[in-house]
XYZ file of C-alpha atoms in Angstrom:
204
model
C 67.534 196.383 241.215
C 70.364 196.188 243.955
C 72.864 193.686 243.480
C 73.147 190.980 245.667
C 76.499 190.871 247.641
C 78.367 187.963 246.782
C 77.268 187.573 242.952
C 76.158 184.120 242.891
C 79.191 183.466 240.607
C 82.115 184.472 243.123
C 85.298 182.936 241.539
C 88.584 182.941 243.506
C 92.005 183.851 241.896
C 95.324 184.157 243.148
C 96.179 186.879 240.257
C 96.215 190.326 239.375
C 96.065 189.104 235.666
C 93.320 187.156 236.670
C 91.627 189.332 238.469
C 91.322 191.681 235.061
C 90.782 188.970 232.737
C 87.516 187.957 234.738
C 86.445 191.815 235.193
C 86.898 192.057 231.629
C 83.935 189.452 230.915
C 81.523 191.016 233.678
C 82.289 189.262 236.450
C 80.731 190.982 239.889
C 82.253 189.833 242.407
C 85.767 188.246 242.756
C 88.428 186.976 245.064
C 91.973 187.466 245.433
C 93.550 184.783 247.354
C 97.818 184.538 247.315
C 98.761 183.292 250.229
C 102.086 183.687 252.290
C 103.303 187.085 251.797
C 105.013 189.371 253.933
C 103.522 192.500 254.899
C 104.533 194.538 252.592
C 104.160 192.320 249.683
C 100.050 191.840 250.797
C 99.674 195.919 250.949
C 101.665 196.126 247.523
C 99.334 193.253 245.863
C 95.825 194.771 247.571
C 97.140 198.145 246.348
C 97.712 197.228 242.604
C 94.472 194.591 242.951
C 92.309 197.899 244.225
C 93.762 200.553 241.632
C 92.919 197.539 239.263
C 89.499 197.470 239.351
C 88.810 201.532 240.371
C 85.790 202.820 238.324
C 84.555 199.050 237.336
C 81.620 197.577 238.884
C 83.596 194.494 240.133
C 83.312 193.958 243.937
C 87.404 193.074 244.652
C 87.051 190.912 247.812
C 91.020 190.922 249.625
C 91.246 187.496 251.486
C 92.757 187.133 255.113
C 95.159 190.289 254.489
C 92.880 192.439 257.024
C 95.980 194.923 257.465
C 96.259 195.579 254.167
C 92.975 195.474 253.060
C 92.373 198.994 255.349
C 95.760 200.921 254.411
C 94.877 199.470 250.289
C 90.739 200.995 250.632
C 89.409 197.623 249.729
C 85.556 197.600 250.505
C 85.262 193.467 251.234
C 87.423 191.245 253.348
C 87.434 187.713 253.037
C 88.793 186.205 256.757
C 88.815 181.693 257.608
C 89.027 181.065 261.229
C 92.761 181.191 262.190
C 92.874 184.662 260.426
C 89.345 186.062 262.175
C 90.420 185.200 264.867
C 93.971 187.466 265.482
C 92.506 189.955 262.512
C 90.942 193.279 264.084
C 87.325 193.172 264.165
C 86.211 196.620 265.380
C 89.031 198.264 262.575
C 87.849 196.285 259.639
C 84.427 197.231 260.638
C 85.263 200.815 261.039
C 87.308 201.016 257.988
C 83.910 200.127 255.935
C 84.873 196.567 255.199
C 82.248 193.652 254.659
C 83.298 190.544 256.278
C 82.844 187.287 254.857
C 83.906 184.161 257.482
C 84.591 180.544 256.174
C 83.024 177.784 258.203
C 83.541 174.000 258.284
C 81.701 173.169 261.792
C 78.629 173.979 264.134
C 81.837 175.981 266.679
C 82.949 177.769 263.752
C 79.737 178.579 262.892
C 78.906 180.166 265.990
C 82.336 182.079 266.057
C 81.647 183.374 262.713
C 77.975 184.236 263.720
C 79.425 186.377 266.631
C 80.810 189.471 264.208
C 77.942 189.543 262.273
C 79.247 188.951 258.491
C 77.793 189.793 255.550
C 78.125 186.075 253.979
C 79.112 182.963 255.699
C 80.929 180.927 253.250
C 80.572 176.974 254.076
C 83.005 174.289 252.516
C 84.158 172.350 251.110
C 80.964 171.098 249.878
C 82.415 167.881 247.444
C 86.307 167.175 247.615
C 88.974 169.059 246.704
C 92.306 168.742 245.720
C 93.109 172.663 246.216
C 94.713 172.701 249.778
C 94.850 170.474 252.584
C 91.476 170.481 254.359
C 90.812 169.254 257.468
C 87.135 168.709 257.123
C 85.410 166.047 254.675
C 83.221 167.046 252.300
C 79.810 168.664 253.891
C 77.506 167.839 250.938
C 73.863 169.364 250.002
C 72.389 168.526 253.252
C 74.534 170.686 255.190
C 73.398 173.680 253.043
C 70.304 173.311 253.997
C 71.180 173.093 257.581
C 73.131 176.276 257.315
C 70.984 178.159 255.312
C 68.025 177.271 258.010
C 70.510 178.459 261.111
C 71.830 182.130 259.012
C 68.562 183.189 257.590
C 68.523 186.344 255.617
C 72.854 186.121 255.717
C 74.001 184.927 251.778
C 75.556 182.212 252.271
C 78.385 181.040 249.943
C 79.247 177.291 248.957
C 82.981 176.861 248.257
C 84.893 172.964 247.218
C 85.032 170.836 244.575
C 81.899 172.791 242.460
C 81.773 172.583 238.957
C 79.635 174.773 236.727
C 77.375 170.884 236.466
C 77.279 170.542 240.115
C 75.876 173.984 240.306
C 72.450 174.200 239.927
C 72.236 171.260 242.881
C 74.233 173.591 245.124
C 71.509 176.485 244.587
C 69.134 174.577 244.840
C 69.933 172.831 248.602
C 70.095 176.612 249.091
C 73.271 178.248 248.691
C 73.221 182.234 247.878
C 76.059 182.108 245.804
C 78.709 179.771 244.605
C 82.880 180.447 245.311
C 84.608 178.491 242.420
C 88.280 177.984 241.653
C 89.567 174.539 239.806
C 86.914 174.466 237.785
C 87.999 178.063 236.274
C 91.662 177.297 236.784
C 91.871 173.793 235.334
C 89.037 174.691 232.118
C 90.171 174.284 228.577
C 89.202 177.418 228.240
C 89.019 179.694 230.881
C 87.154 182.860 229.673
C 84.486 180.244 227.643
C 83.576 178.072 231.188
C 83.430 182.135 232.412
C 80.663 183.136 230.424
C 78.454 179.777 230.879
C 78.718 180.368 234.432
C 77.459 183.869 234.043
C 74.935 182.304 231.687
C 73.762 179.985 234.345
C 72.738 183.160 236.214
C 68.625 183.568 236.686
C 67.900 186.734 234.795
C 67.516 190.086 237.303
C 69.736 188.677 239.462
């Protein structure tokens, strides 16, 4: 059975060390998101990240640094709306990268769909303190609305989602949940990751 992309549990991390730790625990899809790097720094980071998961089943998703992702031989890319506006999407596609796109409102969803993304992300579902947000919490109902709009395209929910909230988020229509603080702030991150993985239905 072919694994869905992205996996239902989709952690977002900010270091190679954490990336490797999660890969060792059996996580299938992991996004590396490190902000405010120069072009040379981004290229070095992406190259190291790609090498760190080479030969493993991990689908490594690079956040924003599309040029570095192409040069570094990455396979998966995630873009926010600001980066999407300046990215060379034909070059990204020509390099064979998948493309996931963040959305927060109807206009952004239309923009994202015009690029035929491999998944759509919606957030924040709940209040989050990870970064300043221009948009308020979307809520569970919006997940269902987005899923009806995008059909077979996978929908990734992100923002303030804990393990305890996850069943409701999946039930609302999310195909995948991107997780940041629920792992990073856990007393025992490894145990928390295993609990997330155990939440996945058999066969996924």
